[in-house]
Coordinates of N, CA and C in Angstrom, one line a residue:
M1053 N -176.8 -27.5 75.9 CA -175.5 -28.1 76.2 C -174.5 -28.0 75.5
L1054 N -173.5 -27.5 75.7 CA -172.3 -27.1 74.5 C -171.6 -28.5 74.3
K1055 N -171.3 -28.1 72.6 CA -170.9 -29.3 72.1 C -169.2 -29.3 72.4
K1056 N -168.8 -30.4 72.6 CA -167.0 -30.6 72.7 C -166.3 -29.9 71.4
L1057 N -166.0 -28.8 71.5 CA -165.2 -28.4 70.2 C -163.9 -28.0 70.6
F1058 N -163.0 -27.5 69.7 CA -161.7 -27.1 70.1 C -161.3 -25.8 69.5
S1059 N -160.5 -24.9 70.3 CA -160.2 -23.6 69.8 C -158.9 -23.7 69.8
K1060 N -158.2 -23.2 68.7 CA -156.7 -23.1 68.5 C -156.5 -21.6 68.7
S1061 N -155.4 -21.1 69.9 CA -155.1 -19.8 70.2 C -154.0 -19.4 69.0
K1062 N -154.0 -18.2 69.3 CA -152.7 -17.7 68.4 C -151.3 -18.1 68.4
K1063 N -151.2 -18.8 69.6 CA -149.9 -19.4 70.2 C -149.9 -20.9 69.9
G1064 N -150.7 -21.3 69.3 CA -151.1 -22.7 69.2 C -151.3 -23.9 70.2
K1065 N -152.1 -23.1 71.3 CA -152.5 -24.0 72.4 C -154.0 -24.3 72.0
Q1066 N -154.4 -25.4 72.6 CA -155.9 -25.6 72.4 C -156.7 -25.7 73.3
F1067 N -157.7 -25.1 73.6 CA -158.9 -25.3 74.8 C -160.0 -26.1 74.5
E1068 N -160.1 -27.2 75.1 CA -161.2 -28.0 75.0 C -162.7 -27.3 75.2
E1069 N -163.7 -27.7 74.5 CA -165.0 -27.4 74.9 C -165.8 -26.3 74.2
F1070 N -164.9 -25.3 74.0 CA -165.7 -24.0 73.5 C -164.7 -23.8 72.2
L1071 N -165.5 -23.3 71.3 CA -165.0 -22.7 70.1 C -164.9 -21.2 70.0
L1072 N -164.1 -20.8 70.2 CA -163.9 -19.0 70.5 C -163.9 -18.3 69.1
D1073 N -164.6 -17.3 68.8 CA -164.6 -16.6 67.5 C -163.6 -15.6 67.9
N1074 N -162.3 -15.5 67.1 CA -161.4 -14.8 67.4 C -161.5 -13.5 67.1
E1075 N -162.7 -13.1 66.0 CA -162.8 -11.6 65.6 C -163.7 -11.1 66.8
C1076 N -164.3 -12.0 67.7 CA -165.2 -11.4 68.9 C -164.8 -11.7 70.2
L1077 N -163.4 -11.7 70.1 CA -162.7 -11.8 71.8 C -162.9 -10.5 72.6
P1078 N -163.5 -10.4 73.7 CA -163.2 -9.3 74.5 C -161.6 -8.8 74.4
S1079 N -161.5 -7.6 74.6 CA -160.3 -6.8 74.4 C -160.0 -6.7 75.6
H1080 N -160.6 -6.2 76.4 CA -160.4 -6.2 78.1 C -161.2 -6.7 78.9
I1081 N -160.8 -7.7 79.7 CA -161.6 -8.6 80.5 C -161.4 -8.0 82.0
A1082 N -162.1 -7.6 82.8 CA -162.0 -7.4 84.4 C -162.6 -8.4 85.3
I1083 N -161.8 -8.9 86.3 CA -162.1 -9.6 87.2 C -162.3 -9.2 88.4
I1084 N -163.3 -9.5 89.4 CA -163.5 -9.3 90.7 C -163.1 -10.6 91.3
M1085 N -162.0 -10.8 92.0 CA -161.6 -12.0 92.4 C -162.0 -12.3 93.6
D1086 N -163.3 -13.1 93.9 CA -163.7 -13.2 95.2 C -163.7 -14.8 95.7
G1087 N -163.7 -14.8 97.1 CA -163.9 -16.2 97.5 C -162.7 -16.9 98.2
N1088 N -161.9 -16.2 98.3 CA -160.5 -16.8 98.9 C -160.8 -17.4 100.2
G1089 N -161.3 -16.3 101.2 CA -161.6 -16.6 102.4 C -162.4 -17.9 102.5
R1090 N -163.7 -17.9 101.6 CA -164.4 -18.9 102.0 C -164.0 -20.3 101.5
W1091 N -162.9 -20.4 100.3 CA -162.2 -21.5 100.0 C -161.4 -22.0 101.0
A1092 N -160.8 -21.2 101.8 CA -159.9 -21.6 102.8 C -160.9 -22.2 104.0
K1093 N -161.8 -21.5 104.3 CA -162.9 -22.2 105.5 C -163.3 -23.5 105.1
K1094 N -163.8 -23.6 104.1 CA -164.2 -24.9 103.6 C -163.4 -25.9 103.8
R1095 N -162.0 -25.7 104.0 CA -161.1 -26.7 104.1 C -160.2 -26.6 105.5
A1096 N -161.1 -26.0 106.6 CA -160.3 -25.7 107.5 C -159.2 -25.0 107.7
M1097 N -158.8 -24.3 106.7 CA -157.6 -23.5 106.8 C -157.3 -21.9 106.9
P1098 N -156.5 -21.4 107.6 CA -156.4 -19.9 107.5 C -156.9 -19.2 106.4
R1099 N -157.4 -17.9 106.6 CA -157.8 -17.3 105.2 C -156.7 -17.2 104.4
I1100 N -155.6 -16.4 105.1 CA -154.1 -16.5 104.2 C -154.1 -17.7 103.0
A1101 N -154.4 -18.8 103.6 CA -154.1 -20.0 102.6 C -155.2 -19.7 101.4
G1102 N -156.2 -19.1 101.5 CA -157.0 -18.9 100.5 C -156.4 -17.9 99.6
H1103 N -155.8 -16.8 100.3 CA -155.2 -15.6 99.3 C -154.0 -16.3 98.6
H1104 N -153.2 -17.1 99.3 CA -152.1 -17.7 98.6 C -152.5 -18.6 97.3
E1105 N -153.5 -19.2 97.6 CA -154.0 -20.2 96.5 C -154.4 -19.2 95.2
G1106 N -155.4 -18.2 95.8 CA -155.8 -17.1 94.8 C -154.8 -16.5 94.0
M1107 N -153.5 -16.4 94.6 CA -152.3 -15.8 93.8 C -152.1 -16.8 92.6
Q1108 N -152.1 -18.2 92.9 CA -151.7 -19.1 92.1 C -152.8 -18.9 90.7
T1109 N -153.8 -18.7 91.2 CA -155.1 -18.8 90.1 C -154.8 -17.4 89.4
V1110 N -154.3 -16.5 89.7 CA -153.9 -15.3 88.8 C -152.9 -15.6 87.9
R1111 N -152.0 -16.5 88.2 CA -150.7 -16.8 87.4 C -151.4 -17.7 86.3
K1112 N -152.3 -18.5 86.5 CA -153.1 -19.6 85.7 C -154.0 -18.7 84.3
I1113 N -154.6 -17.7 85.3 CA -155.5 -16.9 84.1 C -154.9 -16.1 83.2
A1114 N -154.0 -15.3 84.0 CA -152.9 -14.5 83.1 C -152.3 -14.9 82.0
R1115 N -151.9 -16.5 82.2 CA -151.2 -17.3 81.0 C -152.4 -17.7 80.1
I1116 N -153.5 -17.9 80.3 CA -154.7 -18.3 79.6 C -155.3 -17.0 78.7
A1117 N -155.3 -15.9 79.5 CA -155.5 -14.7 78.7 C -154.6 -14.3 77.7
D1118 N -153.3 -14.5 77.9 CA -152.1 -14.3 77.0 C -152.2 -15.2 75.5
D1119 N -152.6 -16.4 76.2 CA -152.4 -17.5 74.9 C -153.4 -17.1 74.0
I1120 N -154.7 -16.7 74.5 CA -155.8 -16.6 73.6 C -155.8 -15.3 72.8
G1121 N -155.0 -14.2 73.3 CA -154.9 -12.9 72.6 C -155.7 -12.0 73.1
I1122 N -156.4 -11.9 74.6 CA -156.7 -10.9 75.4 C -155.6 -9.9 75.4
K1123 N -156.2 -8.8 75.2 CA -155.2 -7.4 75.1 C -155.0 -6.8 76.9
V1124 N -155.9 -6.9 77.6 CA -156.0 -6.3 79.0 C -157.0 -7.1 79.9
L1125 N -156.0 -7.5 80.9 CA -156.8 -8.0 82.0 C -156.6 -7.5 83.1
T1126 N -157.6 -6.7 83.7 CA -157.7 -5.9 84.9 C -158.2 -7.1 86.2
L1127 N -157.7 -7.1 87.1 CA -158.0 -7.9 88.4 C -158.1 -6.9 89.7
Y1128 N -159.0 -6.9 90.2 CA -159.5 -6.5 91.8 C -158.9 -6.8 92.7
A1129 N -157.6 -6.6 93.0 CA -156.9 -7.2 94.0 C -157.0 -6.8 95.3
F1130 N -157.2 -5.4 95.6 CA -157.3 -4.8 97.1 C -158.0 -3.6 96.8
S1131 N -159.3 -3.4 97.7 CA -160.1 -2.5 97.3 C -159.7 -1.4 98.7
T1132 N -160.3 -0.2 98.4 CA -160.2 0.8 99.7 C -160.8 0.3 100.8
E1133 N -162.0 -0.5 100.9 CA -162.6 -0.9 101.7 C -161.8 -2.0 102.4
N1134 N -161.1 -2.7 101.8 CA -160.3 -3.9 102.5 C -159.5 -3.7 103.5
W1135 N -159.0 -2.1 103.8 CA -158.3 -2.1 104.8 C -159.0 -2.1 106.3
R1136 N -160.4 -2.5 106.2 CA -161.1 -2.8 107.3 C -161.0 -4.2 108.0
R1137 N -160.4 -5.2 107.0 CA -160.0 -6.5 107.5 C -158.8 -6.5 108.5
P1138 N -158.8 -7.8 109.4 CA -157.7 -7.9 110.3 C -156.5 -7.6 109.8
K1139 N -155.7 -6.8 110.7 CA -154.3 -6.3 110.1 C -153.4 -7.6 109.6
S1140 N -153.7 -8.7 110.3 CA -152.9 -9.7 110.0 C -153.1 -10.1 108.6
E1141 N -154.4 -10.0 108.1 CA -154.9 -10.5 106.7 C -154.4 -9.5 105.8
V1142 N -154.4 -8.1 106.1 CA -154.1 -6.9 105.5 C -152.5 -7.1 105.2
D1143 N -152.1 -7.5 106.0 CA -150.4 -7.4 105.9 C -150.0 -8.7 104.8
Y1144 N -150.6 -9.7 105.1 CA -150.3 -10.7 104.3 C -150.7 -10.4 102.7
L1145 N -151.9 -9.8 102.3 CA -152.4 -9.4 101.1 C -151.4 -8.4 100.4
M1146 N -151.1 -7.3 101.7 CA -150.0 -6.6 100.9 C -148.5 -7.2 100.5
S1147 N -148.2 -8.3 101.0 CA -147.0 -9.0 100.7 C -147.1 -10.0 99.2
L1148 N -148.3 -10.1 98.9 CA -148.5 -10.9 97.5 C -148.1 -10.3 96.3
P1149 N -148.2 -9.0 96.2 CA -147.5 -8.5 94.9 C -145.8 -8.5 95.0
Q1150 N -145.3 -8.7 95.7 CA -144.1 -8.8 95.8 C -143.6 -10.2 95.5
M1151 N -144.3 -11.2 96.3 CA -144.2 -12.7 96.0 C -144.5 -12.9 94.6
F1152 N -145.6 -12.5 94.1 CA -146.2 -13.0 92.9 C -145.0 -12.2 91.6
L1153 N -144.9 -11.0 92.1 CA -144.0 -10.4 90.7 C -142.8 -10.8 90.7
N1154 N -142.2 -11.3 91.9 CA -140.9 -11.7 91.7 C -140.7 -13.1 91.1
S1155 N -141.7 -13.9 91.6 CA -141.7 -15.3 91.2 C -142.0 -15.6 89.6
F1156 N -143.0 -14.3 89.2 CA -143.4 -14.5 88.1 C -142.8 -13.6 86.9
M1157 N -141.9 -12.9 87.2 CA -141.1 -11.7 86.4 C -140.6 -12.5 85.2
P1158 N -139.5 -13.8 85.4 CA -139.0 -14.1 84.0 C -140.2 -14.5 83.1
E1159 N -141.0 -15.0 83.6 CA -142.4 -15.7 82.8 C -143.0 -14.3 82.0
L1160 N -143.2 -13.1 82.7 CA -143.8 -12.0 82.3 C -143.0 -11.4 81.1
M1161 N -141.7 -11.4 81.3 CA -140.7 -10.9 80.2 C -140.7 -11.9 78.9
E1162 N -140.9 -13.0 79.3 CA -140.8 -13.8 78.2 C -141.9 -13.9 77.3
R1163 N -143.1 -13.8 78.0 CA -144.5 -13.6 77.5 C -144.6 -12.3 76.9
N1164 N -144.0 -11.3 77.0 CA -144.0 -9.8 76.8 C -145.2 -9.4 77.4
I1165 N -145.6 -9.5 78.7 CA -146.6 -9.0 79.2 C -146.2 -7.7 80.2
R1166 N -147.3 -6.9 80.2 CA -146.8 -5.5 80.8 C -147.6 -5.5 82.1
I1167 N -146.8 -5.0 83.3 CA -147.6 -4.7 84.3 C -148.1 -3.3 84.5
Q1168 N -149.4 -3.0 85.1 CA -149.8 -1.9 85.2 C -150.8 -1.8 86.4
M1169 N -151.0 -1.0 86.9 CA -151.8 -0.5 88.5 C -152.6 0.6 88.3
I1170 N -154.0 0.4 88.8 CA -154.7 1.5 89.0 C -155.3 1.7 90.4
G1171 N -155.2 2.6 91.3 CA -155.5 2.9 92.5 C -154.7 3.7 93.2
D1172 N -154.8 3.9 94.5 CA -154.0 5.1 95.2 C -152.5 4.2 95.6
K1173 N -151.6 4.4 94.5 CA -150.4 3.7 95.1 C -149.7 4.2 96.4
E1174 N -149.9 5.5 96.5 CA -149.1 6.1 97.8 C -149.7 5.9 98.9
G1175 N -150.9 5.3 98.9 CA -151.4 4.8 100.4 C -151.1 3.2 100.7
L1176 N -150.2 2.6 99.9 CA -149.6 1.4 100.0 C -148.4 1.3 101.0
P1177 N -148.2 0.2 101.4 CA -146.9 0.2 102.3 C -145.8 0.2 101.3
N1178 N -144.7 0.6 102.1 CA -143.5 0.9 100.9 C -142.8 -0.3 100.2
N1179 N -143.0 -1.8 100.9 CA -142.7 -2.8 100.3 C -143.6 -3.2 99.0
T1180 N -144.8 -2.9 99.1 CA -145.7 -3.1 98.2 C -145.5 -2.4 97.1
K1181 N -145.4 -1.1 97.4 CA -145.3 0.0 96.3 C -144.0 -0.2 95.6
K1182 N -142.9 -0.6 96.2 CA -141.8 -0.8 95.5 C -142.0 -2.2 94.6
A1183 N -142.5 -3.1 95.0 CA -142.7 -4.3 94.1 C -143.3 -3.7 92.9
L1184 N -144.3 -3.3 92.9 CA -145.1 -2.9 91.8 C -144.4 -2.0 90.8
D1185 N -143.7 -0.8 91.5 CA -142.9 0.0 90.4 C -141.8 -0.7 90.0
E1186 N -141.0 -1.5 90.5 CA -140.2 -2.3 89.9 C -140.8 -3.2 88.6
A1187 N -142.0 -3.9 88.9 CA -142.5 -4.7 87.9 C -143.0 -3.9 86.7
M1188 N -143.4 -2.4 87.1 CA -144.0 -1.6 86.1 C -142.9 -1.1 85.3
E1189 N -141.6 -0.9 86.0 CA -140.5 -0.3 85.3 C -139.8 -1.1 84.4
K1190 N -139.8 -2.6 84.8 CA -139.1 -3.9 84.1 C -139.9 -4.0 83.0
T1191 N -141.2 -3.8 83.2 CA -142.0 -4.5 81.9 C -142.5 -3.3 80.9
K1192 N -142.2 -2.1 81.2 CA -142.9 -0.8 80.6 C -142.8 -1.1 79.1
H1193 N -141.9 -1.6 78.5 CA -141.6 -1.9 77.2 C -142.2 -3.0 76.4
N1194 N -142.6 -4.0 77.2 CA -143.5 -5.0 76.7 C -144.8 -4.7 76.1
T1195 N -145.1 -5.2 74.9 CA -146.1 -4.9 74.0 C -147.4 -5.9 73.9
G1196 N -147.2 -6.9 74.8 CA -148.4 -8.0 74.6 C -149.5 -7.5 75.8
L1197 N -150.1 -8.6 76.4 CA -150.9 -8.4 77.3 C -150.8 -7.4 78.5
I1198 N -151.6 -6.6 78.7 CA -151.4 -5.7 80.0 C -152.3 -6.5 81.1
L1199 N -151.4 -6.6 81.9 CA -151.9 -7.2 83.1 C -152.1 -6.0 84.3
N1200 N -153.0 -5.6 84.6 CA -153.4 -4.3 85.1 C -154.1 -4.9 86.7
F1201 N -153.4 -4.2 87.6 CA -154.0 -4.7 89.2 C -154.7 -3.4 89.8
A1202 N -155.8 -3.7 90.1 CA -156.7 -2.5 90.9 C -156.0 -2.8 92.7
M1203 N -155.3 -2.0 92.9 CA -154.6 -1.9 94.1 C -155.1 -0.8 95.0
N1204 N -155.6 -0.8 96.3 CA -156.2 0.2 96.9 C -156.8 1.1 96.0
Y1205 N -158.0 0.7 95.4 CA -158.7 1.2 94.5 C -160.2 1.2 94.9
G1206 N -160.6 2.6 94.7 CA -162.4 2.5 94.8 C -162.6 3.4 93.7
S1207 N -163.8 3.0 93.1 CA -164.1 3.8 91.9 C -164.8 5.1 92.4
R1208 N -165.5 5.4 93.3 CA -165.9 6.7 93.8 C -164.8 7.3 94.0
A1209 N -163.8 7.1 94.8 CA -162.5 8.0 94.9 C -161.9 8.4 93.8
E1210 N -161.7 7.4 92.7 CA -161.5 7.7 91.4 C -162.0 8.8 90.7
I1211 N -163.3 8.8 90.5 CA -164.3 9.7 90.0 C -164.1 11.1 90.6
V1212 N -164.3 11.2 92.0 CA -164.3 12.2 92.8 C -162.9 13.0 92.5
K1213 N -161.7 12.4 92.2 CA -160.5 12.8 92.1 C -160.4 13.4 90.6
A1214 N -160.8 12.6 89.4 CA -161.1 13.3 88.1 C -161.6 14.5 88.3
M1215 N -162.7 14.5 88.9 CA -163.7 15.7 89.0 C -162.8 16.9 89.7
K1216 N -162.2 16.7 90.7 CA -161.3 17.7 91.1 C -160.1 18.4 90.2
D1217 N -159.7 17.2 89.6 CA -158.5 17.7 88.6 C -159.2 18.4 87.5
I1218 N -160.2 18.0 87.1 CA -160.9 18.9 86.0 C -161.2 20.3 86.6
M1219 N -161.7 20.3 87.8 CA -162.2 21.6 88.1 C -160.7 22.5 88.5
I1220 N -159.7 22.2 88.8 CA -158.6 22.7 88.9 C -158.0 23.4 87.6
E1221 N -158.3 22.7 86.5 CA -158.0 23.1 85.0 C -159.0 24.1 84.7
V1222 N -160.1 23.9 85.1 CA -161.4 24.8 84.8 C -161.1 26.5 85.4
N1223 N -160.6 26.3 86.8 CA -160.4 27.4 87.7 C -159.2 28.1 87.1
S1224 N -158.0 27.4 86.5 CA -156.9 27.8 85.9 C -157.1 28.4 84.6
G1225 N -158.4 28.3 84.0 CA -158.8 28.8 82.6 C -158.0 28.0 81.6
N1226 N -157.4 26.9 81.8 CA -156.9 26.0 80.7 C -158.1 25.1 79.9
I1227 N -159.1 25.0 80.4 CA -160.5 24.3 80.0 C -161.8 25.2 80.3
S1228 N -162.5 25.1 79.4 CA -163.9 25.6 79.8 C -164.9 24.7 80.5
L1229 N -166.0 25.3 81.1 CA -167.0 24.4 81.6 C -167.7 23.5 80.5
D1230 N -168.0 24.2 79.5 CA -168.8 23.8 78.2 C -167.7 22.4 77.8
A1231 N -166.4 22.3 77.7 CA -165.5 21.5 77.3 C -165.8 20.1 77.9
I1232 N -166.2 20.3 79.1 CA -166.3 18.9 80.0 C -167.6 17.9 79.4
D1233 N -166.9 17.0 78.9 CA -167.8 16.0 78.5 C -167.3 14.5 78.8
E1234 N -168.0 13.4 78.2 CA -167.7 12.1 78.7 C -166.2 11.6 78.2
T1235 N -165.8 12.2 77.0 CA -164.2 12.1 76.5 C -163.5 12.6 77.3
M1236 N -163.6 13.7 77.9 CA -162.8 14.4 78.8 C -162.6 13.9 79.8
I1237 N -163.9 13.2 80.6 CA -163.8 12.7 82.1 C -163.1 11.5 82.0
D1238 N -163.1 10.5 80.6 CA -162.2 9.4 80.6 C -161.0 9.7 80.6
Q1239 N -160.6 10.8 80.1 CA -158.9 10.9 80.1 C -158.3 11.2 81.5
Y1240 N -159.3 11.8 82.5 CA -158.7 12.1 83.9 C -159.1 10.8 84.7
L1241 N -159.5 9.7 84.4 CA -159.6 8.5 85.1 C -158.2 7.6 85.1
M1242 N -158.2 6.7 85.9 CA -156.9 6.2 86.2 C -156.7 5.2 84.9
T1243 N -157.7 4.8 84.0 CA -157.6 3.9 82.8 C -157.6 4.6 81.8
S1244 N -157.1 5.9 81.7 CA -157.2 6.6 80.6 C -156.4 6.0 79.4
N1245 N -155.6 5.1 79.6 CA -154.6 4.5 78.4 C -155.3 3.1 78.1
L1246 N -156.3 3.0 78.5 CA -157.1 1.3 78.5 C -158.3 1.3 77.6
P1247 N -158.5 0.4 77.1 CA -160.1 0.5 76.4 C -161.1 0.0 77.6
E1248 N -162.2 0.5 77.5 CA -163.1 0.2 78.5 C -163.4 -1.2 78.6
P1249 N -163.7 -2.0 79.8 CA -163.9 -3.4 79.7 C -164.8 -3.9 78.8
D1250 N -165.0 -5.0 78.2 CA -165.6 -5.6 77.3 C -166.6 -6.6 78.4
L1251 N -165.8 -7.3 79.1 CA -166.6 -8.5 80.1 C -165.9 -8.3 81.4
L1252 N -167.1 -8.4 82.5 CA -166.7 -8.6 83.8 C -167.0 -9.6 84.3
I1253 N -166.0 -10.4 85.0 CA -166.3 -11.6 85.5 C -166.3 -11.4 86.8
R1254 N -167.3 -12.0 87.9 CA -167.2 -11.8 89.3 C -167.6 -13.5 89.7
T1255 N -166.6 -14.0 90.7 CA -166.5 -15.1 91.0 C -167.2 -15.1 92.7
S1256 N -167.6 -16.6 92.9 CA -168.1 -16.8 94.3 C -169.6 -16.9 94.7
G1257 N -170.2 -16.1 93.8 CA -171.6 -16.0 93.8 C -172.4 -14.7 94.2
E1258 N -171.4 -13.8 94.6 CA -171.7 -12.4 94.7 C -172.2 -11.8 93.4
V1259 N -173.6 -11.0 93.8 CA -173.6 -10.4 92.5 C -173.8 -8.8 92.7
R1260 N -172.7 -8.1 92.5 CA -172.7 -6.8 93.1 C -171.2 -6.2 92.6
L1261 N -171.0 -5.0 92.3 CA -169.5 -4.2 91.7 C -168.7 -3.9 92.7
S1262 N -169.1 -3.6 93.9 CA -168.3 -3.3 95.0 C -167.5 -2.4 94.8
N1263 N -167.8 -1.2 94.1 CA -167.0 -0.2 94.1 C -166.1 -0.1 93.3
F1264 N -166.3 -0.8 92.0 CA -165.4 -1.3 91.2 C -165.8 -0.8 89.6
M1265 N -165.1 0.2 89.2 CA -164.6 0.5 87.6 C -166.2 1.0 87.3
L1266 N -166.9 1.9 88.1 CA -168.4 2.2 88.1 C -168.6 2.9 86.8
W1267 N -167.8 3.9 86.3 CA -167.8 4.6 85.1 C -167.3 3.6 84.0
Q1268 N -166.2 3.2 84.0 CA -166.1 2.3 82.9 C -167.0 1.0 82.4
L1269 N -167.8 0.5 83.4 CA -168.3 -0.7 83.2 C -169.7 -0.2 82.6
A1270 N -170.1 0.9 82.3 CA -171.3 1.5 81.7 C -172.0 0.5 80.7
Y1271 N -171.2 -0.1 79.7 CA -171.9 -1.1 78.8 C -171.0 -2.1 78.7
T1272 N -170.6 -2.7 79.7 CA -169.8 -4.1 79.9 C -171.0 -5.1 80.0
E1273 N -170.3 -6.1 79.5 CA -171.1 -7.3 79.7 C -170.7 -8.4 81.2
F1274 N -171.8 -8.5 81.7 CA -171.4 -9.0 83.2 C -171.6 -10.7 83.0
W1275 N -170.9 -11.4 83.8 CA -171.0 -12.9 84.1 C -170.7 -13.2 85.4
F1276 N -171.4 -14.0 86.0 CA -171.2 -14.2 87.5 C -171.2 -15.7 87.5
T1277 N -170.3 -16.2 88.6 CA -170.2 -17.6 88.8 C -170.2 -17.9 90.3
D1278 N -170.6 -19.1 90.6 CA -170.6 -19.5 92.2 C -169.2 -20.1 92.5
T1279 N -168.3 -20.1 91.3 CA -167.0 -20.7 91.7 C -166.1 -19.8 92.7
L1280 N -165.7 -20.4 93.2 CA -164.7 -19.4 94.4 C -163.4 -19.3 93.6
W1281 N -162.9 -17.8 94.0 CA -161.7 -17.7 92.8 C -160.4 -18.6 92.9
P1282 N -160.1 -19.2 94.1 CA -159.1 -20.4 94.0 C -159.2 -21.4 93.1
D1283 N -160.6 -21.9 92.8 CA -160.9 -22.8 92.1 C -161.5 -22.6 90.3
F1284 N -161.2 -21.0 90.4 CA -161.4 -20.5 88.9 C -160.3 -21.2 88.1
D1285 N -160.6 -21.7 87.0 CA -159.8 -22.2 86.0 C -159.8 -22.4 84.6
Q1286 N -159.2 -22.7 83.8 CA -159.5 -22.5 82.2 C -160.7 -22.6 81.9
H1287 N -161.3 -23.9 82.3 CA -162.9 -24.1 81.8 C -163.5 -22.9 82.1
T1288 N -163.6 -22.4 83.2 CA -164.8 -21.2 83.8 C -164.4 -20.3 82.8
F1289 N -162.9 -19.8 83.0 CA -162.8 -18.7 82.1 C -163.3 -18.8 80.4
M1290 N -163.1 -19.8 79.7 CA -163.6 -20.1 78.6 C -164.9 -20.1 78.6
E1291 N -165.6 -20.5 79.6 CA -167.3 -20.4 79.5 C -167.8 -19.2 79.7
A1292 N -167.0 -18.1 80.4 CA -167.5 -16.7 80.5 C -167.2 -16.0 79.1
I1293 N -166.0 -16.4 78.5 CA -165.7 -15.9 77.1 C -166.9 -16.5 76.1
H1294 N -167.0 -17.6 76.2 CA -168.1 -18.2 75.4 C -169.4 -17.7 75.3
S1295 N -169.9 -17.3 76.7 CA -170.9 -16.7 77.0 C -171.2 -15.1 76.3
Y1296 N -170.1 -14.5 76.6 CA -169.7 -13.3 76.0 C -170.1 -13.1 74.7
Q1297 N -169.4 -14.1 73.9 CA -169.6 -14.1 72.3 C -170.8 -14.4 71.9
K1298 N -171.7 -15.2 72.8 CA -173.3 -15.1 72.4 C -174.2 -14.1 72.4
R1299 N -173.7 -12.9 73.1 CA -174.4 -11.9 73.2 C -174.5 -10.7 72.3
N1300 N -175.5 -10.1 72.0 CA -175.7 -8.9 71.2 C -175.3 -7.7 71.8
R1301 N -174.2 -7.2 71.7 CA -174.1 -5.7 72.2 C -174.6 -4.6 71.5
R1302 N -175.6 -4.0 71.9 CA -176.2 -3.0 71.1 C -175.9 -1.6 71.7
Y1303 N -175.6 -1.3 72.7 CA -175.3 0.1 73.4 C -176.3 0.9 73.0
G1304 N -177.5 0.5 73.4 CA -178.7 1.3 73.3 C -179.3 0.9 72.0
G1305 N -178.5 0.7 71.0 CA -179.3 0.7 69.6 C -179.9 -0.7 69.3
L1306 N -179.9 -0.9 67.9 CA -180.9 -2.4 67.9 C -180.0 -3.0 66.5
K1307 N -178.7 -3.3 67.1 CA -177.6 -4.1 66.3 C -178.3 -5.4 66.0
G1308 N -178.2 -5.7 64.6 CA -178.7 -7.0 64.3 C -180.1 -7.3 64.4
E1309 N -180.8 -6.2 64.7 CA -182.2 -6.3 64.6 C -183.2 -5.4 63.7
E1310 N -184.3 -5.8 63.0 CA -184.8 -4.9 62.3 C -185.6 -3.6 63.0
M1311 N -185.4 -2.3 62.4 CA -186.2 -1.5 62.9 C -187.5 -1.5 62.9
K1312 N -188.4 -1.3 63.6 CA -189.9 -1.3 63.7 C -190.5 0.0 64.1

């Protein structure tokens, strides 16, 4: 059982119940936001009501991540497989970036938060693409938290594209086959300017990656919760980080353990 403790963030805010080690904060947290539809169904509401509530949770968690000093927050907002959902639901999901970014923009600028995106932007509707482009342009000089949305994103497609781009360079004589290594592949992925995630959170009780950052999550710590995304709050977020801070990240070695 956790003791009630207080942690003071770099911006002076306090969070009950968890004492965070500022020297061991995850630099990059990735979240698979799941459970919006089930949240709505439990309340006899349309699925889009769950997505709207989930958007409010994005705002809350972005604020908390910024307050405690997380450098990158990547949110799996729409996968390449999500196009299979009913058109009315997809249309609503495609309208959320514009609603979210327009209403949150003043605070994003005040907090020095930078918007980024990974995924196939060209496959998005024009209004969605325009909202993301404008937000990325307006915040491109911000130096605080990177709020990174995975939109129309699929990890397998990302890896295939990276391989094709590398082979174009090989066939052009710009790089040799022997020069291809993990570092080079990293540079051809959509996350080339970001550190790999330290912590992956998935909500709603599902325990799978769903084609999300398969390469980048090789040594990431996973944390799963039954909490539906619209119910995910400050307490649950801190619980995930507290769990992360208790783990011994060995990267295949024996960090903190004696060799025998």
